[in-house]
Structures are given as structure tokens and as C-alpha cells.
PDB file of C-alpha atoms in Angstrom:
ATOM      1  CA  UNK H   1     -19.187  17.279 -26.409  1.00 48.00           C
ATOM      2  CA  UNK H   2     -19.980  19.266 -29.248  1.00 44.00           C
ATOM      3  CA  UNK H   3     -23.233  19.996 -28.222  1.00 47.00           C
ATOM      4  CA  UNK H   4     -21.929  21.177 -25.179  1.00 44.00           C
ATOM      5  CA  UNK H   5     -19.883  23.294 -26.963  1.00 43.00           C
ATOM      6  CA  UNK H   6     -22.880  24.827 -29.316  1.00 44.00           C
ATOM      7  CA  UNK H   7     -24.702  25.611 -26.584  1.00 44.00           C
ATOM      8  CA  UNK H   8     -22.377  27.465 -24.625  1.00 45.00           C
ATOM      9  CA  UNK H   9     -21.620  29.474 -28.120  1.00 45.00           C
ATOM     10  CA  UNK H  10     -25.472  30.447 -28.658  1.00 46.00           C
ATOM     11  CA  UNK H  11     -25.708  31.621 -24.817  1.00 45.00           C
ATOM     12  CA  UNK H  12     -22.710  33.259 -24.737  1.00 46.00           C
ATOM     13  CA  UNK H  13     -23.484  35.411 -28.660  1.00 46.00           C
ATOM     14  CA  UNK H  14     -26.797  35.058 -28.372  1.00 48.00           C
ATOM     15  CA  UNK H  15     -27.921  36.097 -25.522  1.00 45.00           C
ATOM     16  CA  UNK H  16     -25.038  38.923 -26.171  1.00 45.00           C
ATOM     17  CA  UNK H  17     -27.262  39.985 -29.140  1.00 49.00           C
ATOM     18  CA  UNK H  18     -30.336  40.278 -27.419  1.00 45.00           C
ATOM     19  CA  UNK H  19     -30.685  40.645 -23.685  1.00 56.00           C
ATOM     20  CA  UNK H  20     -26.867  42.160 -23.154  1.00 62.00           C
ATOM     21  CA  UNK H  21     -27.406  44.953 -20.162  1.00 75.00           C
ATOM     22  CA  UNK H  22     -23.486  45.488 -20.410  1.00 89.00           C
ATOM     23  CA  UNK H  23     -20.466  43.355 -22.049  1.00 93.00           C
ATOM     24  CA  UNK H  24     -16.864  43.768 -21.249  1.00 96.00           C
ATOM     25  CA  UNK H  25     -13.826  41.616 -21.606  1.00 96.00           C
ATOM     26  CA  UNK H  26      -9.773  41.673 -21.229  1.00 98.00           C
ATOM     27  CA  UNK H  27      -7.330  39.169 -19.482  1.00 98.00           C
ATOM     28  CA  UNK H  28      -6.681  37.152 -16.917  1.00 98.00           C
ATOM     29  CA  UNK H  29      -4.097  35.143 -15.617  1.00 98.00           C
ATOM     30  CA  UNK H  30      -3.468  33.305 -12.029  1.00 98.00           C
ATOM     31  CA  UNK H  31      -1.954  30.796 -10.462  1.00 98.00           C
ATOM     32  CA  UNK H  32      -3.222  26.746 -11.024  1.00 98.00           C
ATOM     33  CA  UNK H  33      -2.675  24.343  -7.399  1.00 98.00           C
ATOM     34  CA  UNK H  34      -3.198  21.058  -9.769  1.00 98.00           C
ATOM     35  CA  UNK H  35      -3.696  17.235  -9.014  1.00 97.00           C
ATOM     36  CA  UNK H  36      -5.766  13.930 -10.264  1.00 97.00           C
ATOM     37  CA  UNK H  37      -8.368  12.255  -8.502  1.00 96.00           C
ATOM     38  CA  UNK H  38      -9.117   8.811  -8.684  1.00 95.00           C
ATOM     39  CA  UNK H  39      -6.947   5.396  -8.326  1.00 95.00           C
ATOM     40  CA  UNK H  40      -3.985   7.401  -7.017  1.00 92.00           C
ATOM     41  CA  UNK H  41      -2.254   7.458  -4.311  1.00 89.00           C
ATOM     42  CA  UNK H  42       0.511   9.422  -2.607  1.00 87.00           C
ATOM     43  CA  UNK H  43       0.351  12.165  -5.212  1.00 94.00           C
ATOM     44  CA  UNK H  44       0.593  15.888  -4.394  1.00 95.00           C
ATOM     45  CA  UNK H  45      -0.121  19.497  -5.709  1.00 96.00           C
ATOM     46  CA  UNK H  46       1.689  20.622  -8.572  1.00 96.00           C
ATOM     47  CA  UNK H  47       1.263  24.252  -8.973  1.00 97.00           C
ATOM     48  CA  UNK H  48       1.125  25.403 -12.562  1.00 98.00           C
ATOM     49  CA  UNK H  49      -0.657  28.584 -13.676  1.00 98.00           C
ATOM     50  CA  UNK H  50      -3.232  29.711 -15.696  1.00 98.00           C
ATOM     51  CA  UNK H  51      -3.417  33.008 -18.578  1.00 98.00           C
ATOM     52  CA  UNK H  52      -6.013  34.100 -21.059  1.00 98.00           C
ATOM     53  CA  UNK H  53      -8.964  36.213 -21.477  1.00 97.00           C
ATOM     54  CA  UNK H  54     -12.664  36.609 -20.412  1.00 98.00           C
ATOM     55  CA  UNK H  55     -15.648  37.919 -21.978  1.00 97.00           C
ATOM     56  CA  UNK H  56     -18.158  39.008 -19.232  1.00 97.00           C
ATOM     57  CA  UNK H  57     -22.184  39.595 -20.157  1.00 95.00           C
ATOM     58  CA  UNK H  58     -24.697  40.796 -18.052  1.00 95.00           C
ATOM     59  CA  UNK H  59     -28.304  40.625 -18.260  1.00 93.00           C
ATOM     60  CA  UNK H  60     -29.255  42.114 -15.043  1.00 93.00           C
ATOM     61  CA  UNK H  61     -27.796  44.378 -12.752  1.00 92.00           C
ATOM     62  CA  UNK H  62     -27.324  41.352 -11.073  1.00 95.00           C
ATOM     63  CA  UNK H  63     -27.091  38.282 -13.330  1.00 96.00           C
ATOM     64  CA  UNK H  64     -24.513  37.628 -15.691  1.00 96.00           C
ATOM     65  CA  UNK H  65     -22.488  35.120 -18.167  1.00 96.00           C
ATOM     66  CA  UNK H  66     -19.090  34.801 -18.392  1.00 97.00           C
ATOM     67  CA  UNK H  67     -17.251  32.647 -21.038  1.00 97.00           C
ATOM     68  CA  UNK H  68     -13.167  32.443 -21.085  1.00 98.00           C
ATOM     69  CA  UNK H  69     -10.335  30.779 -23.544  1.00 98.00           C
ATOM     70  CA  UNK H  70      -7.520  29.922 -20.992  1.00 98.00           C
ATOM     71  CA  UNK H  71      -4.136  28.298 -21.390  1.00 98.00           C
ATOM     72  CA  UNK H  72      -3.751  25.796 -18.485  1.00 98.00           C
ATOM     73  CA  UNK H  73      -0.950  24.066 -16.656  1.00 98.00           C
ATOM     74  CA  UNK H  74      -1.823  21.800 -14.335  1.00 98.00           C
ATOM     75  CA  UNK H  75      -1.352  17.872 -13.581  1.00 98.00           C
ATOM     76  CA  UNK H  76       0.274  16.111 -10.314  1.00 97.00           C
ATOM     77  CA  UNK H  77       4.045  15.336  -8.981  1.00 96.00           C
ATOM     78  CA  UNK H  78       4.839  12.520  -6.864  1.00 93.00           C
ATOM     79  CA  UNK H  79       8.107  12.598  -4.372  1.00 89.00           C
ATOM     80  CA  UNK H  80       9.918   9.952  -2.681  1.00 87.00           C
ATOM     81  CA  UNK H  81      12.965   9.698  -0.321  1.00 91.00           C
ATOM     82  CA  UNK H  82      14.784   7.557   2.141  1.00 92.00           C
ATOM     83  CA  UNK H  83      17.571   7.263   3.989  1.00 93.00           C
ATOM     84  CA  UNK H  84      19.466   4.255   6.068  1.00 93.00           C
ATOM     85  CA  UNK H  85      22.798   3.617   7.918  1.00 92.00           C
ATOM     86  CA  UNK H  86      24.421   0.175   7.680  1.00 90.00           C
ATOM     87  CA  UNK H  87      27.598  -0.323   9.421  1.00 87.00           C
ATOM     88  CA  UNK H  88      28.413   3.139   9.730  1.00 89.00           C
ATOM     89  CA  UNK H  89      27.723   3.960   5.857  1.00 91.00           C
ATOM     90  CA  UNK H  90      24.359   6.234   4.955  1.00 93.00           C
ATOM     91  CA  UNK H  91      23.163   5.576   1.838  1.00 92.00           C
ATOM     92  CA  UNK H  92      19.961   8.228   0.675  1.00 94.00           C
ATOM     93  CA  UNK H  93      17.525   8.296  -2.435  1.00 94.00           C
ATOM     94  CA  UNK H  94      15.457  10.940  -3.295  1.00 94.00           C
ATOM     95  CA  UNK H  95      12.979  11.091  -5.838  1.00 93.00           C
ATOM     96  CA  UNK H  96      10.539  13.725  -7.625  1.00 93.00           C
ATOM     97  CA  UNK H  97       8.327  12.710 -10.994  1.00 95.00           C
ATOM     98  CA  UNK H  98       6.298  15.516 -12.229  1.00 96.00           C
ATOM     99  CA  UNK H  99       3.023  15.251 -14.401  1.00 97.00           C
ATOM    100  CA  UNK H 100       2.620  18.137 -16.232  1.00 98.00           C
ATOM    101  CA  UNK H 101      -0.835  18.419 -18.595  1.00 98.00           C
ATOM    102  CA  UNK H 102      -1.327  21.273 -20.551  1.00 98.00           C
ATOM    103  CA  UNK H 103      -4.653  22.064 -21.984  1.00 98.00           C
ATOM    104  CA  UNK H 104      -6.981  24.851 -23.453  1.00 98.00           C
ATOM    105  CA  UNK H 105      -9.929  25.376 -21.365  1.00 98.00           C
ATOM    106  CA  UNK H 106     -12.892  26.773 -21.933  1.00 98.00           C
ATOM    107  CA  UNK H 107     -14.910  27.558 -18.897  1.00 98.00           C
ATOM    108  CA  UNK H 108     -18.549  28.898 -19.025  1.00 97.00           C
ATOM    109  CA  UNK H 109     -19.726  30.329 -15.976  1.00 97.00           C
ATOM    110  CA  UNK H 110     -23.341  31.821 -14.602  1.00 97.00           C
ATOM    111  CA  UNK H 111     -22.356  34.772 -12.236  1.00 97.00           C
ATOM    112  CA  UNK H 112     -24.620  36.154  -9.882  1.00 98.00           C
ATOM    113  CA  UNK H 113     -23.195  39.403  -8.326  1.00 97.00           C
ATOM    114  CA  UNK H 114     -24.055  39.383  -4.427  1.00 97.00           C
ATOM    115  CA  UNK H 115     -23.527  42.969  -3.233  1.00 93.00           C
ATOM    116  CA  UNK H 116     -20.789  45.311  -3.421  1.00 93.00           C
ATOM    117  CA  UNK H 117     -18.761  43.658  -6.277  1.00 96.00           C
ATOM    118  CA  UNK H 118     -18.647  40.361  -4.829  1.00 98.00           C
ATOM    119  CA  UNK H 119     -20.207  37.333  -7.091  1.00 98.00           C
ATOM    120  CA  UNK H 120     -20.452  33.974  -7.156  1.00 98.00           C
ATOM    121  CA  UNK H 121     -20.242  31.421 -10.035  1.00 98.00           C
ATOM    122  CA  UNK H 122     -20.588  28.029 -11.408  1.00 98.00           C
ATOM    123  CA  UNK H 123     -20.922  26.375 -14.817  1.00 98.00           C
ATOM    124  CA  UNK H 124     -19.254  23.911 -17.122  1.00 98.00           C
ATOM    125  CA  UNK H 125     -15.110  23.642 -18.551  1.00 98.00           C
ATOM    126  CA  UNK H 126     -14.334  21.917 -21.567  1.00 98.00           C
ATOM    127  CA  UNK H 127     -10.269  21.379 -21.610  1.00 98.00           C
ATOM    128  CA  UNK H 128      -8.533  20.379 -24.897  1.00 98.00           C
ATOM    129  CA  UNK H 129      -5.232  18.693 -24.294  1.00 98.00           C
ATOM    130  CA  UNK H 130      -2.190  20.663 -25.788  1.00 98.00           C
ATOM    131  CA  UNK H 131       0.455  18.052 -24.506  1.00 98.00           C
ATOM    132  CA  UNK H 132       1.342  15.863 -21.694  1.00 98.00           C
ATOM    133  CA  UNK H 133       4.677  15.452 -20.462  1.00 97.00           C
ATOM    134  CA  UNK H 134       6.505  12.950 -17.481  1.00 97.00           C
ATOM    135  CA  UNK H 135       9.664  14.392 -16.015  1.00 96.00           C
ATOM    136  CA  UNK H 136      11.931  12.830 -13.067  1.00 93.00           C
ATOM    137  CA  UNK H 137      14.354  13.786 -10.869  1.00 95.00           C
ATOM    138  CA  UNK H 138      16.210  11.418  -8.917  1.00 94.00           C
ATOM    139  CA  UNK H 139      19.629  11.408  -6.665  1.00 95.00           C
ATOM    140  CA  UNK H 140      21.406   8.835  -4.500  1.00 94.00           C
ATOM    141  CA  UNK H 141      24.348   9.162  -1.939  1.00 93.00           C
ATOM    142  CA  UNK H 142      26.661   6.975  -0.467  1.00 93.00           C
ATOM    143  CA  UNK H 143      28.010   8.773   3.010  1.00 92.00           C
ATOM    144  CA  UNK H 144      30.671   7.586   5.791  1.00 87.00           C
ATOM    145  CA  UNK H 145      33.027   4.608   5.942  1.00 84.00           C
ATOM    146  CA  UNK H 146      35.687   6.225   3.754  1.00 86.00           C
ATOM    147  CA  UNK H 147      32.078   6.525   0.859  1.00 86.00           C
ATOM    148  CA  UNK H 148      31.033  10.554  -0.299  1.00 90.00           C
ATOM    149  CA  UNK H 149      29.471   9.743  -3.574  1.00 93.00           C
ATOM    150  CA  UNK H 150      26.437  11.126  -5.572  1.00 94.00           C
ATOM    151  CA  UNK H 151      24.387   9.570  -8.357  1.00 91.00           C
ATOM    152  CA  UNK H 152      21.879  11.786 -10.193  1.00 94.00           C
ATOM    153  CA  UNK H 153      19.978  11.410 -12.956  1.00 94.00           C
ATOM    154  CA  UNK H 154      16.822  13.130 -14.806  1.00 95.00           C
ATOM    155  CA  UNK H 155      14.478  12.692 -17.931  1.00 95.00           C
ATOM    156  CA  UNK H 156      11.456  13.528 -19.051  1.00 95.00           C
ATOM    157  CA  UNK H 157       8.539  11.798 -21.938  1.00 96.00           C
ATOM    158  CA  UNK H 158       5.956  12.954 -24.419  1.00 98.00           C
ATOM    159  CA  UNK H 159       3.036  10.924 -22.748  1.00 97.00           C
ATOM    160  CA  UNK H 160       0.286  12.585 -24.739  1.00 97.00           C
ATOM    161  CA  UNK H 161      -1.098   8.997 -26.519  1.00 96.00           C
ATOM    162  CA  UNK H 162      -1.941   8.018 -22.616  1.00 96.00           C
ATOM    163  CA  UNK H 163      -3.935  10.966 -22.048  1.00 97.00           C
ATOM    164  CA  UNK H 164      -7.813  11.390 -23.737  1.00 97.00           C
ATOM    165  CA  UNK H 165      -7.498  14.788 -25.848  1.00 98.00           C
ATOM    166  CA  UNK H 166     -10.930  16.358 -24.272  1.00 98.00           C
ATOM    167  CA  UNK H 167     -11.966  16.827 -20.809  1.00 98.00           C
ATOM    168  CA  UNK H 168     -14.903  17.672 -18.970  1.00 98.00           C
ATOM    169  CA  UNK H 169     -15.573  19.064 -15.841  1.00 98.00           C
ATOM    170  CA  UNK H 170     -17.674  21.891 -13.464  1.00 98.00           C
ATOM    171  CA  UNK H 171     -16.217  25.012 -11.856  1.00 98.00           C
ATOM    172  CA  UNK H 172     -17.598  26.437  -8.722  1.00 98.00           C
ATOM    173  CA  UNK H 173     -16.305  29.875  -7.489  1.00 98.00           C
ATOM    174  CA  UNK H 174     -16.311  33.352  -6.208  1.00 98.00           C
ATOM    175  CA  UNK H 175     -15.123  36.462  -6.884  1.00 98.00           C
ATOM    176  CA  UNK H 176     -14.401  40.494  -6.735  1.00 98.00           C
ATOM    177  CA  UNK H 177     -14.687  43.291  -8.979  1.00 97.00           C
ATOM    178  CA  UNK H 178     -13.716  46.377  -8.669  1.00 97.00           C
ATOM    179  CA  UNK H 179     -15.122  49.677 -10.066  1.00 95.00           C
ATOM    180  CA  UNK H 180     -12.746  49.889 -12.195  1.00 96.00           C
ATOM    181  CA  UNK H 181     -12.758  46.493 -14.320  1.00 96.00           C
ATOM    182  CA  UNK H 182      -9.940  45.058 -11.619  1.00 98.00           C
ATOM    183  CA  UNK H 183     -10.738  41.662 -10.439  1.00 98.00           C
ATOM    184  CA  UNK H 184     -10.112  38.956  -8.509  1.00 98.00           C
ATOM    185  CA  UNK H 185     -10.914  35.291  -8.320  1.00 98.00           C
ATOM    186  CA  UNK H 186     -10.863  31.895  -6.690  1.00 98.00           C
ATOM    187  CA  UNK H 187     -12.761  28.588  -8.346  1.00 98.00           C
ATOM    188  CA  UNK H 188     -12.328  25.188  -7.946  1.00 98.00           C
ATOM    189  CA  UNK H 189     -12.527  22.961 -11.507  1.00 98.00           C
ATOM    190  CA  UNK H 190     -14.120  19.415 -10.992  1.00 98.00           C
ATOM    191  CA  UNK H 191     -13.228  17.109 -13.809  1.00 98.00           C
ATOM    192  CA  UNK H 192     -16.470  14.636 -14.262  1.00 97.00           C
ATOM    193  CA  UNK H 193     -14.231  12.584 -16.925  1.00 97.00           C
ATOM    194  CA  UNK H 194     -11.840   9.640 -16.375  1.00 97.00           C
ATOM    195  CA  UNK H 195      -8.762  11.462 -18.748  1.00 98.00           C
ATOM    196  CA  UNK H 196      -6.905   7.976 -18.683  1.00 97.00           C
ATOM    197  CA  UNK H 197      -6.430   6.955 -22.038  1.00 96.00           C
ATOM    198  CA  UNK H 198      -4.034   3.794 -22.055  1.00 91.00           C
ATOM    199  CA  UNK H 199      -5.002   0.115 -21.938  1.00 87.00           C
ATOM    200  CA  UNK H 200      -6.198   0.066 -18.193  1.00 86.00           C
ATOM    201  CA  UNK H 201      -8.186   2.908 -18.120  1.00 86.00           C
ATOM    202  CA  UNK H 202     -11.135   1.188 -17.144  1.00 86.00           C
ATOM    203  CA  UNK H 203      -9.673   0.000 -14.020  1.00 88.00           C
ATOM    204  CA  UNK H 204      -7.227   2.948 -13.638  1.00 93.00           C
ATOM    205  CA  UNK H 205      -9.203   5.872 -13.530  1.00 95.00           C
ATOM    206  CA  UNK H 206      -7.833   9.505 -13.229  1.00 97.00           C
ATOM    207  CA  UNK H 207      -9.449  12.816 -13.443  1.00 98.00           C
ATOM    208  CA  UNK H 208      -8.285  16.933 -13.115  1.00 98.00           C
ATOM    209  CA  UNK H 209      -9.039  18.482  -9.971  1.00 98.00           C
ATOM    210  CA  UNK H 210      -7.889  22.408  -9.733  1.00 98.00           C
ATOM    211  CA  UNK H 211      -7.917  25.460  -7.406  1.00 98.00           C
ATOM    212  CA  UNK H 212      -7.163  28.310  -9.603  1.00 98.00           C
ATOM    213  CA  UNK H 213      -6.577  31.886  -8.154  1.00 98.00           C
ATOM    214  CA  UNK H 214      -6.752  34.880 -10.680  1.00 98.00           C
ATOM    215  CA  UNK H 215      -6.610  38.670 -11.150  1.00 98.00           C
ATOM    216  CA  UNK H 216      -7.660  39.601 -14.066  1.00 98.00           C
ATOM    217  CA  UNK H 217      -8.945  43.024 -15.802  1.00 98.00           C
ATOM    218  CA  UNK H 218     -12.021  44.023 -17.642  1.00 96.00           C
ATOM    219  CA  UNK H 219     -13.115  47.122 -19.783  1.00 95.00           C
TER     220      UNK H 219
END
């Protein structure tokens, strides 16, 4: 991992040094549709969101580098309910856990503008875990047959030990800048590591997958 991380620090200054066309940078920030792949099932999108900034380097008109240090939310919620009638009574449950995984990512993407502003990318994300966190939400009612009550309760855990503090992955994407420095993005981060970190994790394996959608702005 760290010479991952050297080698994305010599392209990106460099290549900044030496065959820089143009170099601009400011923020970005967006919106994160999160989950985990792997032995999981029944899971679904928890959307989280995404801010930072990019540095953008060209070498050709046409041909570019662009390295970013983002703040992430993302992870996976799971949601459950029911409801039966016995003998004229209801009785309901419903159910919501939420995964939430925060990490700093840093993504290093090869852009190659198309035409007109529009460019596609793709290149590797290292994501350093900031915290992990389980939260639950969960109600059940008792209706009909002289019954109307309501039982809630809620919690949530620091579940950072069960979660590896690095991650790995690939982000594929496209995007579209303006004149101006205003743009816009889509991309699609593919974690290539199993993140489980507690005593099954060899038979339990669980890894990031995120659409992110951004606007950012350079000068």
C-alpha cells in the first residue's frame, strides 16, 4: 500500500514539475449512493455524501491526471418489517440498522478529455478509515382487541475494531467541464479489498462499492 501511495505522489508532483501543460485545483463535493459487496444479503443503498478538493494536471490538450483528498460517507442499511393479525389483534415490527463507514479517500485518476469538455476517467482509491459506526431503529405495535400500544427503541456502536483501517479499490467514470472551471461528475468506486476485519473474515467477506455524483469547481 505504500508503494501505491509513492507512486501516485511522484506522478501526481512529478510529472507536475515537468510535463504540466496546465494545473488547476479547488473543491468538490457530491452526493455518495453506498453499499458492500460480498457475503451479504438483503442490504440496500445508503446514501451518504462526499466533500473535498481536486488537483487537476494536464499534459496534453487532451490527457490529464487528476489526484483528490475526499472525506467519504458511505456504508450499507438493512430494513425489516412485518405485520400479522391474530384473533382480531395486529401486531407490526419494523426495523432499520444503518452501517455508516467514514473514510478519507484518495482517488487518482487518468482523464482523457473526449471533445467539448466531456472526459472520461479511471485509476486507483486508497480509503483510510476515520470511524465506523452501527445504528438501529426499531418499533413494534400492538393494534385492535381493546390493544393501541407502541414499543420503540434505538442505539447505535463504535464498530471500528471490525473494520480493516485501509482500503483499496478502482474508480471508473465520466465527466463535464465547463469553460469556466465548473464541473460535473459521475464514477463508480470498486473496492478490490475484503474490509472485514473480525474473526470470520475469511469466510465473511465484505467490500465498498460506490456511485458518487459531484460538482465541483476548478481555477
Amino acid at each position: 500500500m505504500k508503494k501505491i501511495l509513492l507512486i501516485a505522489a511522484v506522478a501526481v508532483f512529478g510529472f507536475s514539475n515537468v510535463n504540466a501543460q496546465e494545473v488547476s485545483f479547488g473543491p468538490k463535493a457530491g452526493v455518495n449512493f453506498a453499499n458492500l459487496n460480498g457475503d451479504i444479503e438483503d442490504n440496500d443503498i445508503r446514501i451518504g455524501f462526499h466533500i473535498g478538493g481536486a488537483a487537476e494536471i494536464m499534459f496534453t490538450e487532451k490527457m490529464g491526471l487528476q489526484a483528490e483528498l475526499l472525506y467519504s460517507l458511505q456504508g450499507t442499511k438493512d430494513s425489516y418489517s412485518s405485520t400479522e393479525t391474530i384473533g382480531g389483534v395486529t401486531y407490526s415490527e419494523e426495523e432499520e440498522a444503518k452501517l455508516n463507514l467514514s473514510y478519507i479517500n484518495i482517488p487518482v485518476s487518468f482523464k482523457y478529455y473526449i471533445a467539448n469538455g466531456f472526459n472520461v476517467e479511471a485509476g486507483p482509491q486508497v480509503g483510510i478509515l476515520v470511524s465506523a459506526k452501527s445504528k438501529y431503529e426499531y418499533e413494534e405495535r400492538v393494534q385492535g382487541g381493546g390493544y393501541d400500544e407502541t414499543y420503540s427503541e434505538s442505539g447505535d456502536e463504535d464498530v471500528k475494531d471490525y473494520f480493516k483501517s485501509i482500503d483499496f479499490g478502482m474508480n471508473f467514470g465520466l465527466g463535464y467541464k465547463m469553460d469556466n472551471g465548473l464541473n460535473f461528475g459521475a464514477r463508480y468506486n470498486l473496492g478490490l479489498m475484503n474490509i472485514n476485519d473480525s474473526a470470520n473474515s475469511d469466510d465473511y467477506k465484505l467490500a465498498n462499492g460506490v456511485i458518487q455524483v459531484s460538482a465541483g469547481f476548478m481555477f
